[in-house]
Coordinates of C-alpha atoms in Angstrom, one line a residue:
Chain A
M4 CA -19.0 -10.9 -67.5
T5 CA -19.4 -11.9 -63.5
H6 CA -20.6 -10.1 -61.1
E7 CA -17.1 -9.5 -60.0
Q8 CA -15.7 -8.7 -63.3
I9 CA -18.4 -5.8 -62.9
I10 CA -17.3 -4.6 -59.4
E11 CA -13.5 -4.9 -60.5
T12 CA -14.4 -2.6 -63.5
L13 CA -16.0 0.1 -60.9
E14 CA -13.4 -0.3 -58.5
A15 CA -10.7 0.5 -61.5
A16 CA -12.8 3.7 -62.4
F17 CA -13.3 5.0 -58.8
A18 CA -10.7 3.9 -56.9
G19 CA -10.8 4.1 -53.0
Q20 CA -14.8 5.5 -53.3
L21 CA -16.9 2.2 -53.7
S22 CA -17.6 0.6 -50.3
D23 CA -19.7 -2.1 -48.9
C24 CA -19.4 -4.5 -52.2
D25 CA -21.0 -7.7 -52.3
T26 CA -23.0 -10.2 -54.4
A27 CA -26.0 -11.8 -53.1
H28 CA -29.1 -13.3 -54.3
G29 CA -27.8 -12.8 -58.1
I30 CA -27.5 -9.2 -57.8
S31 CA -24.4 -7.0 -57.0
S32 CA -24.6 -4.1 -54.7
I33 CA -22.3 -1.4 -54.1
T34 CA -22.1 1.8 -52.0
I35 CA -20.8 5.2 -53.5
P36 CA -20.5 8.7 -52.0
A37 CA -23.2 10.6 -52.3
A38 CA -21.6 13.6 -54.5
A39 CA -20.2 11.0 -57.0
N40 CA -23.4 9.4 -57.6
L41 CA -24.0 10.9 -61.0
K42 CA -20.3 10.0 -62.3
V43 CA -21.0 6.6 -61.3
L44 CA -24.0 6.2 -63.3
Q45 CA -22.8 8.0 -66.4
F46 CA -19.9 5.9 -66.2
L47 CA -22.3 2.7 -66.1
Y48 CA -24.3 4.1 -68.5
D49 CA -21.5 5.3 -71.4
S50 CA -19.2 2.0 -70.4
E51 CA -19.4 -0.3 -73.7
D52 CA -18.1 -3.4 -71.6
L53 CA -21.3 -2.6 -69.0
Q54 CA -24.2 -0.5 -70.5
F55 CA -26.0 0.0 -67.7
R56 CA -28.7 2.2 -69.6
F57 CA -31.7 0.7 -67.7
L58 CA -32.9 2.1 -64.4
T59 CA -35.2 -0.6 -63.1
D60 CA -35.9 0.8 -59.8
L61 CA -35.0 4.3 -57.5
T62 CA -36.3 4.1 -54.2
A63 CA -34.9 5.0 -50.3
V64 CA -34.6 3.3 -46.8
H65 CA -34.3 5.3 -43.3
Y66 CA -32.1 3.8 -40.8
P67 CA -32.8 6.3 -37.9
N68 CA -29.6 4.6 -36.2
R69 CA -27.2 5.2 -38.6
T70 CA -26.0 9.1 -37.9
N71 CA -25.0 11.2 -40.5
E72 CA -26.1 8.6 -42.9
E73 CA -29.7 8.0 -42.2
L74 CA -31.5 7.9 -45.3
C75 CA -30.3 5.3 -47.9
V76 CA -30.7 6.1 -51.5
V77 CA -31.0 2.5 -53.9
Y78 CA -30.7 2.7 -57.5
H79 CA -31.6 -0.9 -59.4
L80 CA -29.8 -0.7 -62.7
H81 CA -30.2 -3.2 -65.2
S82 CA -27.7 -4.1 -68.1
L83 CA -29.7 -5.4 -71.0
Y84 CA -26.1 -6.1 -72.5
L85 CA -25.0 -8.4 -69.9
N86 CA -28.8 -9.2 -68.2
K87 CA -26.9 -8.2 -65.1
R88 CA -28.3 -6.3 -62.1
L89 CA -26.9 -3.7 -60.0
R90 CA -28.0 -2.0 -56.8
V91 CA -26.5 1.2 -56.2
K92 CA -26.5 2.6 -52.8
L93 CA -25.8 6.2 -51.3
Y94 CA -26.2 7.8 -47.7
V95 CA -27.1 11.0 -46.9
P96 CA -27.7 12.7 -43.9
V97 CA -31.4 13.4 -42.7
A98 CA -30.8 16.9 -42.0
A99 CA -29.8 17.6 -45.3
P100 CA -30.5 15.0 -47.9
K101 CA -29.3 16.5 -51.1
V102 CA -28.6 13.9 -54.0
F103 CA -28.2 15.0 -57.9
T104 CA -31.0 14.2 -59.8
A105 CA -30.8 11.5 -62.2
S106 CA -33.7 12.5 -64.3
K107 CA -31.2 14.3 -67.1
L108 CA -29.6 10.7 -67.6
F109 CA -32.8 8.7 -67.0
S110 CA -36.3 10.2 -68.6
G111 CA -37.7 7.4 -66.1
A112 CA -36.4 8.7 -63.2
N113 CA -38.2 11.8 -62.8
W114 CA -41.3 10.4 -60.9
M115 CA -39.6 7.6 -59.5
E116 CA -37.3 10.7 -57.7
R117 CA -40.7 12.8 -57.0
E118 CA -42.0 9.6 -55.1
T119 CA -38.9 8.9 -53.0
F120 CA -39.0 12.9 -52.2
D121 CA -42.9 12.7 -51.2
F122 CA -42.1 9.8 -49.0
F123 CA -38.6 10.5 -47.5
G124 CA -37.9 14.1 -48.0
V125 CA -34.9 13.4 -50.1
E126 CA -34.0 16.6 -52.5
F127 CA -33.0 15.6 -55.7
V128 CA -30.6 19.1 -56.3
G129 CA -31.6 19.9 -60.2
H130 CA -35.0 17.8 -60.3
P131 CA -37.2 19.4 -63.0
N132 CA -40.3 19.5 -61.0
L133 CA -39.7 17.8 -57.3
K134 CA -43.1 18.1 -55.9
R135 CA -45.2 15.6 -54.4
I136 CA -46.9 12.9 -56.1
L137 CA -48.9 10.8 -54.3
N138 CA -49.5 12.5 -51.2
V139 CA -51.4 15.5 -51.1
D140 CA -49.7 18.7 -51.1
E141 CA -50.6 19.9 -48.1
M142 CA -48.6 17.3 -46.3
D143 CA -45.7 18.4 -43.9
Y144 CA -44.0 15.5 -43.2
F145 CA -42.3 12.4 -44.9
P146 CA -44.7 9.3 -44.2
M147 CA -42.2 6.5 -44.7
R148 CA -39.7 7.7 -42.2
K149 CA -39.4 5.3 -39.4
E150 CA -40.6 8.0 -36.4
Y151 CA -43.6 8.0 -37.9
P152 CA -45.8 5.3 -36.8
M153 CA -48.2 3.5 -39.2
E154 CA -51.2 3.8 -36.6
D155 CA -52.3 6.4 -34.3
P156 CA -49.9 5.8 -30.9
T157 CA -52.6 7.0 -28.7
R158 CA -54.6 4.1 -29.8
I159 CA -54.7 1.7 -26.5
D160 CA -56.9 -1.0 -28.4
K161 CA -54.3 -1.9 -30.8
D162 CA -51.2 -2.3 -28.0
D163 CA -50.1 -6.0 -28.6
E164 CA -48.1 -6.0 -25.4
M165 CA -49.3 -9.1 -24.6
F166 CA -48.1 -10.6 -27.2
G167 CA -44.6 -10.8 -26.6
R168 CA -43.8 -7.7 -28.5
G169 CA -43.1 -5.0 -26.4
G170 CA -45.7 -1.9 -26.1
T171 CA -45.0 0.3 -28.8
I172 CA -46.4 0.3 -32.3
C173 CA -43.9 1.5 -34.9
Chain B
M9 CA -59.1 24.1 -53.9
S10 CA -58.8 27.3 -56.5
A11 CA -54.9 28.1 -54.9
H12 CA -54.2 24.7 -56.9
I13 CA -55.4 25.7 -60.1
H14 CA -52.6 27.3 -62.1
L15 CA -53.9 28.5 -65.9
D16 CA -51.5 28.5 -68.6
E17 CA -50.4 31.4 -69.6
A18 CA -51.8 30.4 -73.1
S19 CA -55.1 29.5 -71.6
I20 CA -55.5 32.9 -70.1
Q21 CA -54.9 34.5 -73.4
K22 CA -57.5 32.4 -74.8
Q23 CA -55.1 31.0 -77.2
T24 CA -55.5 27.2 -75.8
T25 CA -58.1 25.7 -74.2
T26 CA -57.5 24.0 -70.5
L27 CA -59.5 20.8 -70.1
N28 CA -59.9 18.5 -67.1
L29 CA -59.9 14.9 -68.1
G30 CA -60.7 12.6 -65.4
P31 CA -60.4 11.5 -62.7
T32 CA -64.0 10.0 -63.0
H33 CA -64.4 10.2 -66.6
P34 CA -65.8 6.9 -68.2
A35 CA -63.2 7.3 -71.2
T36 CA -60.1 6.8 -68.5
H37 CA -61.1 3.2 -67.0
G38 CA -60.0 4.2 -63.5
V39 CA -59.1 7.4 -61.4
F40 CA -56.6 9.0 -63.8
Q41 CA -56.9 12.9 -63.9
N42 CA -55.2 14.9 -66.7
I43 CA -55.1 18.5 -67.1
L44 CA -54.7 19.1 -70.8
E45 CA -54.0 22.2 -72.7
M46 CA -55.9 22.1 -76.0
D47 CA -55.7 23.8 -79.3
G48 CA -59.0 22.8 -81.1
E49 CA -58.9 18.8 -81.0
R50 CA -54.8 19.1 -80.8
I51 CA -53.0 18.4 -77.2
V52 CA -50.6 21.0 -76.6
S53 CA -49.4 19.6 -73.1
A54 CA -50.9 16.7 -70.5
V55 CA -50.2 17.1 -66.7
P56 CA -51.4 13.9 -65.2
T57 CA -52.3 13.4 -61.3
V58 CA -51.9 10.6 -59.6
G59 CA -52.5 9.7 -56.1
Y60 CA -56.0 9.1 -56.0
I61 CA -56.2 5.7 -54.0
H62 CA -53.1 5.6 -52.8
R63 CA -53.0 3.4 -49.6
A64 CA -49.8 3.5 -48.4
F65 CA -49.3 -0.2 -48.7
E66 CA -45.4 0.0 -48.4
K67 CA -45.7 1.6 -44.8
I68 CA -48.7 -0.7 -44.4
A69 CA -46.1 -3.7 -45.0
E70 CA -44.0 -2.8 -42.3
R71 CA -46.0 -3.8 -39.7
R72 CA -47.4 -6.7 -41.2
P73 CA -46.1 -10.3 -40.9
Y74 CA -45.0 -11.6 -44.3
Y75 CA -48.1 -13.9 -45.2
Q76 CA -50.4 -11.0 -44.6
I77 CA -48.5 -8.9 -47.2
T78 CA -50.0 -11.2 -50.0
P79 CA -53.3 -9.7 -50.0
L80 CA -51.6 -6.4 -50.3
T81 CA -50.2 -7.2 -53.8
D82 CA -53.6 -8.8 -55.3
R83 CA -54.4 -4.9 -54.8
L84 CA -51.7 -3.4 -56.6
N85 CA -52.5 -5.0 -60.5
Y86 CA -56.1 -6.0 -59.8
C87 CA -56.3 -7.4 -63.2
S88 CA -53.8 -9.9 -62.7
S89 CA -53.5 -10.8 -58.8
P90 CA -52.1 -14.1 -58.9
I91 CA -48.6 -12.5 -60.9
N92 CA -48.3 -10.1 -58.0
N93 CA -49.3 -12.8 -55.3
M94 CA -46.7 -15.3 -56.7
G95 CA -44.1 -12.6 -57.4
W96 CA -43.8 -12.0 -53.6
H97 CA -44.0 -15.5 -52.8
I98 CA -41.0 -16.3 -55.1
T99 CA -39.3 -13.4 -53.4
V100 CA -39.6 -14.4 -50.0
E101 CA -38.6 -17.8 -51.0
R102 CA -35.4 -16.9 -52.7
L103 CA -34.4 -14.5 -49.9
L104 CA -35.0 -17.8 -47.9
G105 CA -33.0 -20.1 -49.9
I106 CA -35.9 -22.4 -50.8
K107 CA -36.4 -24.5 -53.6
T108 CA -39.9 -25.1 -55.1
P109 CA -40.5 -28.8 -56.6
K110 CA -41.0 -28.7 -60.1
R111 CA -45.1 -29.8 -59.8
V112 CA -45.4 -26.7 -58.1
D113 CA -43.1 -24.5 -60.3
Y114 CA -45.7 -25.7 -63.2
L115 CA -48.9 -25.4 -61.4
R116 CA -47.7 -21.6 -60.8
V117 CA -47.0 -21.2 -64.5
I118 CA -50.3 -22.1 -65.2
I119 CA -51.9 -19.8 -63.0
M120 CA -49.7 -17.1 -63.8
E121 CA -50.7 -17.3 -67.7
L122 CA -54.0 -17.6 -66.9
S123 CA -53.9 -14.4 -65.3
R124 CA -51.8 -12.8 -67.9
I125 CA -54.3 -14.0 -70.5
A126 CA -57.2 -12.5 -68.3
D127 CA -55.2 -9.1 -67.8
H128 CA -54.3 -9.0 -72.2
L129 CA -58.0 -9.8 -72.5
V130 CA -59.1 -6.6 -70.6
C131 CA -56.8 -4.6 -72.1
N132 CA -57.0 -5.2 -75.6
S133 CA -60.9 -5.5 -75.6
V134 CA -61.0 -1.9 -73.8
I135 CA -59.0 -0.6 -76.3
G136 CA -61.9 -1.8 -79.0
V137 CA -64.2 -0.2 -76.5
D138 CA -62.4 3.2 -77.0
T139 CA -62.5 3.0 -80.3
G140 CA -66.1 2.7 -80.6
A141 CA -66.2 -1.4 -80.9
L142 CA -68.0 -2.4 -77.8
T143 CA -68.9 -5.9 -79.1
S144 CA -65.5 -7.5 -79.0
F145 CA -65.1 -6.7 -75.2
V146 CA -68.4 -8.5 -74.6
Y147 CA -67.0 -11.6 -76.5
V148 CA -63.9 -12.1 -74.4
F149 CA -65.1 -11.5 -71.1
E150 CA -66.8 -15.0 -71.2
F151 CA -63.3 -16.4 -71.2
R152 CA -62.4 -13.8 -68.6
E153 CA -65.1 -15.2 -66.7
H154 CA -63.9 -19.1 -67.2
I155 CA -60.2 -17.9 -65.9
Y156 CA -62.2 -16.7 -62.9
E157 CA -63.5 -19.7 -62.1
I158 CA -60.2 -21.7 -62.4
F159 CA -59.2 -19.2 -59.7
E160 CA -62.2 -20.0 -57.7
A161 CA -61.8 -24.0 -57.6
V162 CA -58.1 -23.5 -56.9
C163 CA -58.2 -20.6 -54.0
G164 CA -61.8 -20.0 -53.8
S165 CA -61.9 -16.0 -55.1
R166 CA -61.8 -14.6 -58.0
L167 CA -60.1 -11.3 -58.5
T168 CA -58.2 -10.7 -55.6
T169 CA -57.0 -14.2 -55.1
N170 CA -54.5 -14.5 -52.3
I171 CA -53.5 -17.5 -54.1
G172 CA -50.9 -19.6 -52.8
R173 CA -48.4 -19.6 -49.9
F174 CA -44.5 -19.5 -49.3
G175 CA -43.2 -22.8 -50.9
G176 CA -46.2 -23.5 -52.9
F177 CA -50.3 -23.6 -52.9
E178 CA -52.2 -24.0 -49.3
R179 CA -53.9 -27.0 -50.4
N180 CA -53.4 -29.4 -53.8
F181 CA -55.4 -28.5 -57.3
P182 CA -58.8 -30.1 -57.1
Q183 CA -59.9 -32.2 -60.1
E184 CA -62.4 -29.5 -61.0
A185 CA -59.5 -27.3 -61.6
F186 CA -58.0 -29.7 -64.0
D187 CA -61.3 -30.3 -65.7
K188 CA -62.0 -26.1 -66.1
I189 CA -58.5 -25.5 -67.2
N190 CA -59.1 -27.9 -69.7
K191 CA -62.7 -26.9 -70.9
F192 CA -61.0 -23.4 -71.0
L193 CA -58.0 -24.6 -73.4
E194 CA -60.8 -26.4 -75.7
A195 CA -63.1 -23.8 -75.9
F196 CA -60.8 -20.4 -76.0
P197 CA -58.9 -20.6 -79.0
R198 CA -62.3 -20.5 -80.6
G199 CA -63.2 -17.1 -79.0
M200 CA -59.5 -15.4 -79.5
K201 CA -59.8 -15.9 -83.0
E202 CA -62.8 -14.8 -83.3
F203 CA -62.0 -11.3 -81.6
E204 CA -58.7 -11.3 -83.5
S205 CA -61.1 -11.3 -86.5
L206 CA -63.4 -8.4 -84.9
L207 CA -60.7 -5.9 -85.0
T208 CA -57.0 -7.3 -86.1
R209 CA -57.7 -6.5 -89.6
N210 CA -60.7 -4.3 -89.1
R211 CA -60.1 -1.5 -91.5
I212 CA -62.1 1.3 -88.8
F213 CA -59.6 -0.1 -86.0
M214 CA -56.4 -0.1 -87.8
E215 CA -56.9 3.2 -88.8
R216 CA -57.8 4.8 -85.4
T217 CA -54.7 2.8 -83.9
M218 CA -51.7 3.0 -86.1
G219 CA -49.4 5.5 -85.8
V220 CA -51.2 6.4 -82.9
G221 CA -49.6 7.0 -79.3
G222 CA -46.0 5.6 -80.5
I223 CA -42.7 5.7 -78.7
S224 CA -39.6 4.9 -80.2
A225 CA -37.7 1.8 -78.5
E226 CA -35.0 4.6 -77.4
R227 CA -37.3 6.7 -75.4
A228 CA -39.2 3.7 -74.1
L229 CA -35.9 2.3 -72.5
N230 CA -35.0 5.8 -71.3
Y231 CA -38.6 5.9 -69.8
S232 CA -38.1 2.5 -68.3
F233 CA -40.7 0.7 -69.9
T234 CA -41.1 -2.6 -69.6
G235 CA -43.6 -5.6 -70.7
P236 CA -45.5 -5.3 -74.0
N237 CA -45.3 -2.1 -74.0
L238 CA -41.4 -2.0 -74.3
R239 CA -41.7 -5.2 -76.4
A240 CA -44.3 -3.4 -78.8
A241 CA -41.6 -0.7 -79.3
G242 CA -39.2 -3.3 -80.8
V243 CA -37.1 -4.5 -77.1
D244 CA -37.5 -8.1 -76.6
Y245 CA -36.9 -7.5 -73.0
D246 CA -39.2 -10.3 -71.0
V247 CA -38.3 -11.5 -67.2
R248 CA -39.3 -15.0 -68.0
V249 CA -36.4 -15.4 -70.4
A250 CA -33.8 -13.0 -69.0
Q251 CA -34.0 -14.0 -65.5
P252 CA -36.3 -17.1 -65.7
Y253 CA -37.9 -17.9 -62.2
S254 CA -40.7 -20.5 -61.2
S255 CA -39.3 -23.1 -64.3
Y256 CA -40.0 -20.8 -67.0
E257 CA -36.9 -22.3 -68.5
D258 CA -38.3 -25.3 -69.4
F259 CA -40.9 -24.0 -71.4
D260 CA -40.6 -22.8 -75.0
F261 CA -42.3 -20.0 -76.2
N262 CA -41.7 -16.7 -78.1
I263 CA -41.7 -13.2 -77.4
P264 CA -43.4 -11.5 -80.0
V265 CA -42.2 -7.8 -80.8
G266 CA -43.6 -4.7 -82.8
T267 CA -41.6 -2.3 -84.3
T268 CA -43.2 1.4 -84.1
G269 CA -44.5 0.9 -80.3
D270 CA -48.2 2.6 -81.3
V271 CA -51.3 1.7 -79.9
Y272 CA -52.2 -1.4 -82.9
D273 CA -48.0 -2.8 -82.1
R274 CA -49.4 -2.7 -78.4
F275 CA -52.4 -4.3 -79.2
L276 CA -51.0 -6.9 -81.6
V277 CA -48.3 -7.7 -79.0
R278 CA -50.7 -9.0 -76.0
N279 CA -52.7 -10.6 -78.6
Q280 CA -49.8 -13.0 -79.8
E281 CA -48.6 -13.2 -75.8
I282 CA -52.1 -14.6 -75.5
W283 CA -51.4 -17.5 -78.1
E284 CA -48.2 -17.9 -76.5
S285 CA -49.5 -18.4 -72.9
V286 CA -52.0 -20.9 -74.2
S287 CA -49.3 -22.6 -75.6
I288 CA -47.1 -22.5 -72.2
I289 CA -50.2 -23.4 -70.3
K290 CA -50.4 -26.7 -72.8
Q291 CA -46.9 -27.3 -71.9
A292 CA -47.2 -27.0 -68.6
L293 CA -50.2 -29.6 -68.5
E294 CA -47.9 -32.0 -70.2
K295 CA -45.0 -31.4 -67.9
I296 CA -47.2 -32.4 -64.8
A297 CA -48.8 -35.4 -66.5
A298 CA -45.2 -36.4 -67.5
L299 CA -44.2 -35.9 -63.6
E300 CA -46.9 -37.7 -62.3
A301 CA -46.4 -40.9 -64.7
A302 CA -43.0 -40.7 -63.9
D303 CA -43.6 -40.8 -60.3
P304 CA -47.4 -41.0 -58.9
S305 CA -46.5 -39.8 -55.5
Q306 CA -46.0 -36.5 -57.3
K307 CA -49.5 -36.1 -57.2
E308 CA -50.1 -34.7 -53.7
V309 CA -46.9 -32.4 -54.0
F310 CA -48.3 -28.7 -53.9
Y311 CA -45.6 -27.2 -51.6
A312 CA -42.0 -27.5 -50.6
K313 CA -41.1 -29.5 -47.5
E314 CA -38.6 -27.0 -46.5
A315 CA -41.0 -24.2 -46.5
D316 CA -43.0 -26.1 -43.8
K317 CA -42.0 -23.4 -41.2
Y318 CA -43.9 -21.1 -43.3
H319 CA -46.7 -23.1 -44.7
L320 CA -49.9 -23.4 -42.6
P321 CA -50.4 -27.1 -41.5
P322 CA -53.7 -29.3 -42.7
K323 CA -56.6 -28.3 -40.8
E324 CA -57.1 -31.6 -39.6
D325 CA -53.6 -31.8 -38.1
V326 CA -54.5 -28.3 -36.4
Y327 CA -57.4 -30.4 -35.2
T328 CA -55.8 -33.4 -33.5
K329 CA -51.8 -32.5 -33.0
M330 CA -50.2 -30.4 -30.4
E331 CA -47.4 -29.3 -32.6
A332 CA -49.5 -28.6 -35.6
L333 CA -51.8 -26.3 -33.5
I334 CA -48.7 -24.6 -32.1
F335 CA -47.5 -24.0 -35.3
H336 CA -50.6 -22.6 -36.8
F337 CA -51.2 -20.5 -34.0
K338 CA -47.6 -18.7 -34.3
M339 CA -48.3 -18.4 -38.0
V340 CA -51.2 -16.9 -37.9
M341 CA -50.5 -14.8 -34.9
G342 CA -47.5 -13.5 -36.9
E343 CA -44.7 -14.7 -35.0
I344 CA -42.6 -16.6 -37.8
E345 CA -39.6 -15.0 -38.6
V346 CA -37.4 -14.5 -41.7
L347 CA -33.8 -14.5 -42.0
P348 CA -31.9 -11.3 -42.3
G349 CA -31.1 -9.9 -45.9
E350 CA -31.7 -7.8 -49.1
I351 CA -32.9 -8.9 -52.1
Y352 CA -34.4 -7.5 -55.5
S353 CA -36.6 -10.0 -57.3
A354 CA -39.0 -9.7 -60.2
V355 CA -41.5 -11.6 -62.3
E356 CA -43.1 -10.6 -65.3
G357 CA -46.5 -9.0 -64.9
G358 CA -49.5 -8.6 -67.1
N359 CA -48.0 -5.1 -67.3
G360 CA -44.4 -4.9 -67.1
E361 CA -41.8 -6.0 -64.7
V362 CA -43.3 -6.5 -61.4
G363 CA -40.6 -6.1 -58.9
Y364 CA -40.1 -6.4 -54.8
Y365 CA -37.3 -4.9 -53.5
L366 CA -37.1 -6.8 -49.8
I367 CA -35.0 -5.6 -46.5
S368 CA -35.5 -7.8 -43.8
D369 CA -33.8 -7.2 -40.3
G370 CA -34.9 -10.9 -39.4
G371 CA -38.2 -9.8 -37.7
R372 CA -41.5 -10.5 -38.0
T373 CA -42.3 -8.0 -40.9
P374 CA -40.1 -6.7 -43.4
Y375 CA -37.9 -3.7 -42.2
R376 CA -38.3 -2.2 -46.1
L377 CA -40.4 -3.3 -48.8
H378 CA -40.7 -1.6 -52.1
F379 CA -42.8 -2.6 -54.9
R380 CA -41.7 -1.6 -58.5
R381 CA -45.1 -1.2 -60.1
P382 CA -44.4 -1.0 -63.9
C383 CA -47.6 1.3 -64.9
F384 CA -46.1 4.2 -62.4
I385 CA -43.0 4.0 -64.0
Y386 CA -44.5 4.3 -67.8
Y387 CA -47.0 6.4 -66.9
Q388 CA -45.1 9.5 -66.5
A389 CA -44.0 9.3 -70.4
Y390 CA -47.8 9.7 -71.3
P391 CA -47.8 13.5 -72.1
E392 CA -44.7 12.8 -74.1
I393 CA -46.5 10.1 -76.0
V394 CA -50.2 12.1 -76.8
K395 CA -48.2 15.6 -77.4
G396 CA -49.7 16.8 -80.6
S397 CA -52.3 14.1 -80.8
L398 CA -55.9 14.4 -80.9
L399 CA -58.3 14.0 -77.6
S400 CA -59.8 10.8 -78.7
D401 CA -56.1 9.3 -79.9
A402 CA -55.1 10.5 -76.2
V403 CA -57.9 8.4 -74.4
V404 CA -57.1 5.2 -76.8
T405 CA -53.4 5.6 -75.9
M406 CA -54.3 5.6 -72.4
S407 CA -56.3 2.4 -72.6
S408 CA -53.5 0.7 -74.5
L409 CA -50.9 1.9 -72.0
N410 CA -52.7 -0.8 -69.3
L411 CA -52.9 1.6 -66.5
I412 CA -54.3 0.1 -63.5
A413 CA -55.3 2.5 -60.7
G414 CA -54.5 0.4 -57.9
E415 CA -50.4 -0.4 -59.4
L416 CA -50.2 2.9 -60.1
D417 CA -50.9 4.4 -56.6
A418 CA -49.7 1.8 -54.7

């Protein structure tokens, strides 16, 4: 089964809900509505033709300029049966970043979701133990969001304006 | 701090004992903390705490030019840094569409398989240490040292190697490196056999490890296990075969699998993989010799010409030629831009699938870089694996999972 056929199968099952389907660098990518994530993951898991039963990776990306869909949650699934990978994306607003947890379907999603919560603040609804994992519990912000610069913005000794990159550090 | 200690109800009622194991316990080989509920010697539950050496690599990577990210990958799984380095290089090459010459691929395979051997040697010999057999550990560390000497001959450093560049290597392998590889291949099999004869059929070792820390194939897959831990459970998934990179498809090797997924199976799978790695290195040397015999100019091929833009020019050119000097400056200042794109690329690391999810917006640094760190993902199965086992078995289970603190905490 080719990447195109995988996307066709999905489009047949979720008519009108898929967007941005493309295949690049040997992996297909689809975007789904945030509320449909469990339905899509369950379909991919159960389908005898697809068998996407291995969750390779789960993370998020912050796009501050995309109004009302600032946070992108990315699942990387792997079908050992087809030996194909699939990237499933969904967007949620940073003001209310709620996504249903996949930890019932994949035990491995538990810590991956905790890490995503820890760094991006994505709230996984129904997660059994959604608390910080790598950062300290007292932390009151989500450090991987783009509004937090990596270094102290008040430092001027590292300002690299003279290298033609503009004066801001972010 | 007291606000963080939540004793279990059973512990307050004095039915179980709360035991804090780690983070700096000699038996945990790294900063791992587990709060165990013990009923006598048996573990009722385990709660791992991670993040003690979190260094925010993903955040740092968003501000670094691409070539400066290679040293960050060193510090993930520091028992096999070259695999991480090359995984990162391969990711960027795939994004840029650079095709590396065969000789580069084979040289990379040699280095990656050597680091796999080093990684597995550490893990397996430490299982011996945790069962009370220190001798085997001392025997094989000589060979790990030889491997590090090979890395030193190739790139100058030993543990955190920063080996290679986008498109290949920074310089050609010196003859000394090939001499050392050949010497290693000659001496290592004897040492490895000695190591195996100390442990593999050792009655005490077998009884300490068989049936301990087992996991079924189904649970292992559900927990997203990869690498030797998954293969010990009986699933023959190996990135080198499933989605080959660096010309692994040219090599003939077996994927050893276990059945029960216990400590003993993991030990056997790793040992067998070491033998397969030795065979792969021999094949790679033969293939390189064949390439060079067919075309003597191949001897000078150590990076992809199309990666010129991302590869530091030779030092003598930098001192004598204007263009080379400009390029050197631009590269070192990190002004080389990478095409926009999004890619997930994985390699078979020492302890599982090491993946790089890279989003480039066309700038000088990645927009987002996420490391798929295999031991972060499979460590969450630890409470389930050790539940009901003895405390001493939990220690052996932890070392057999090949947990590397640097990778766990990123």
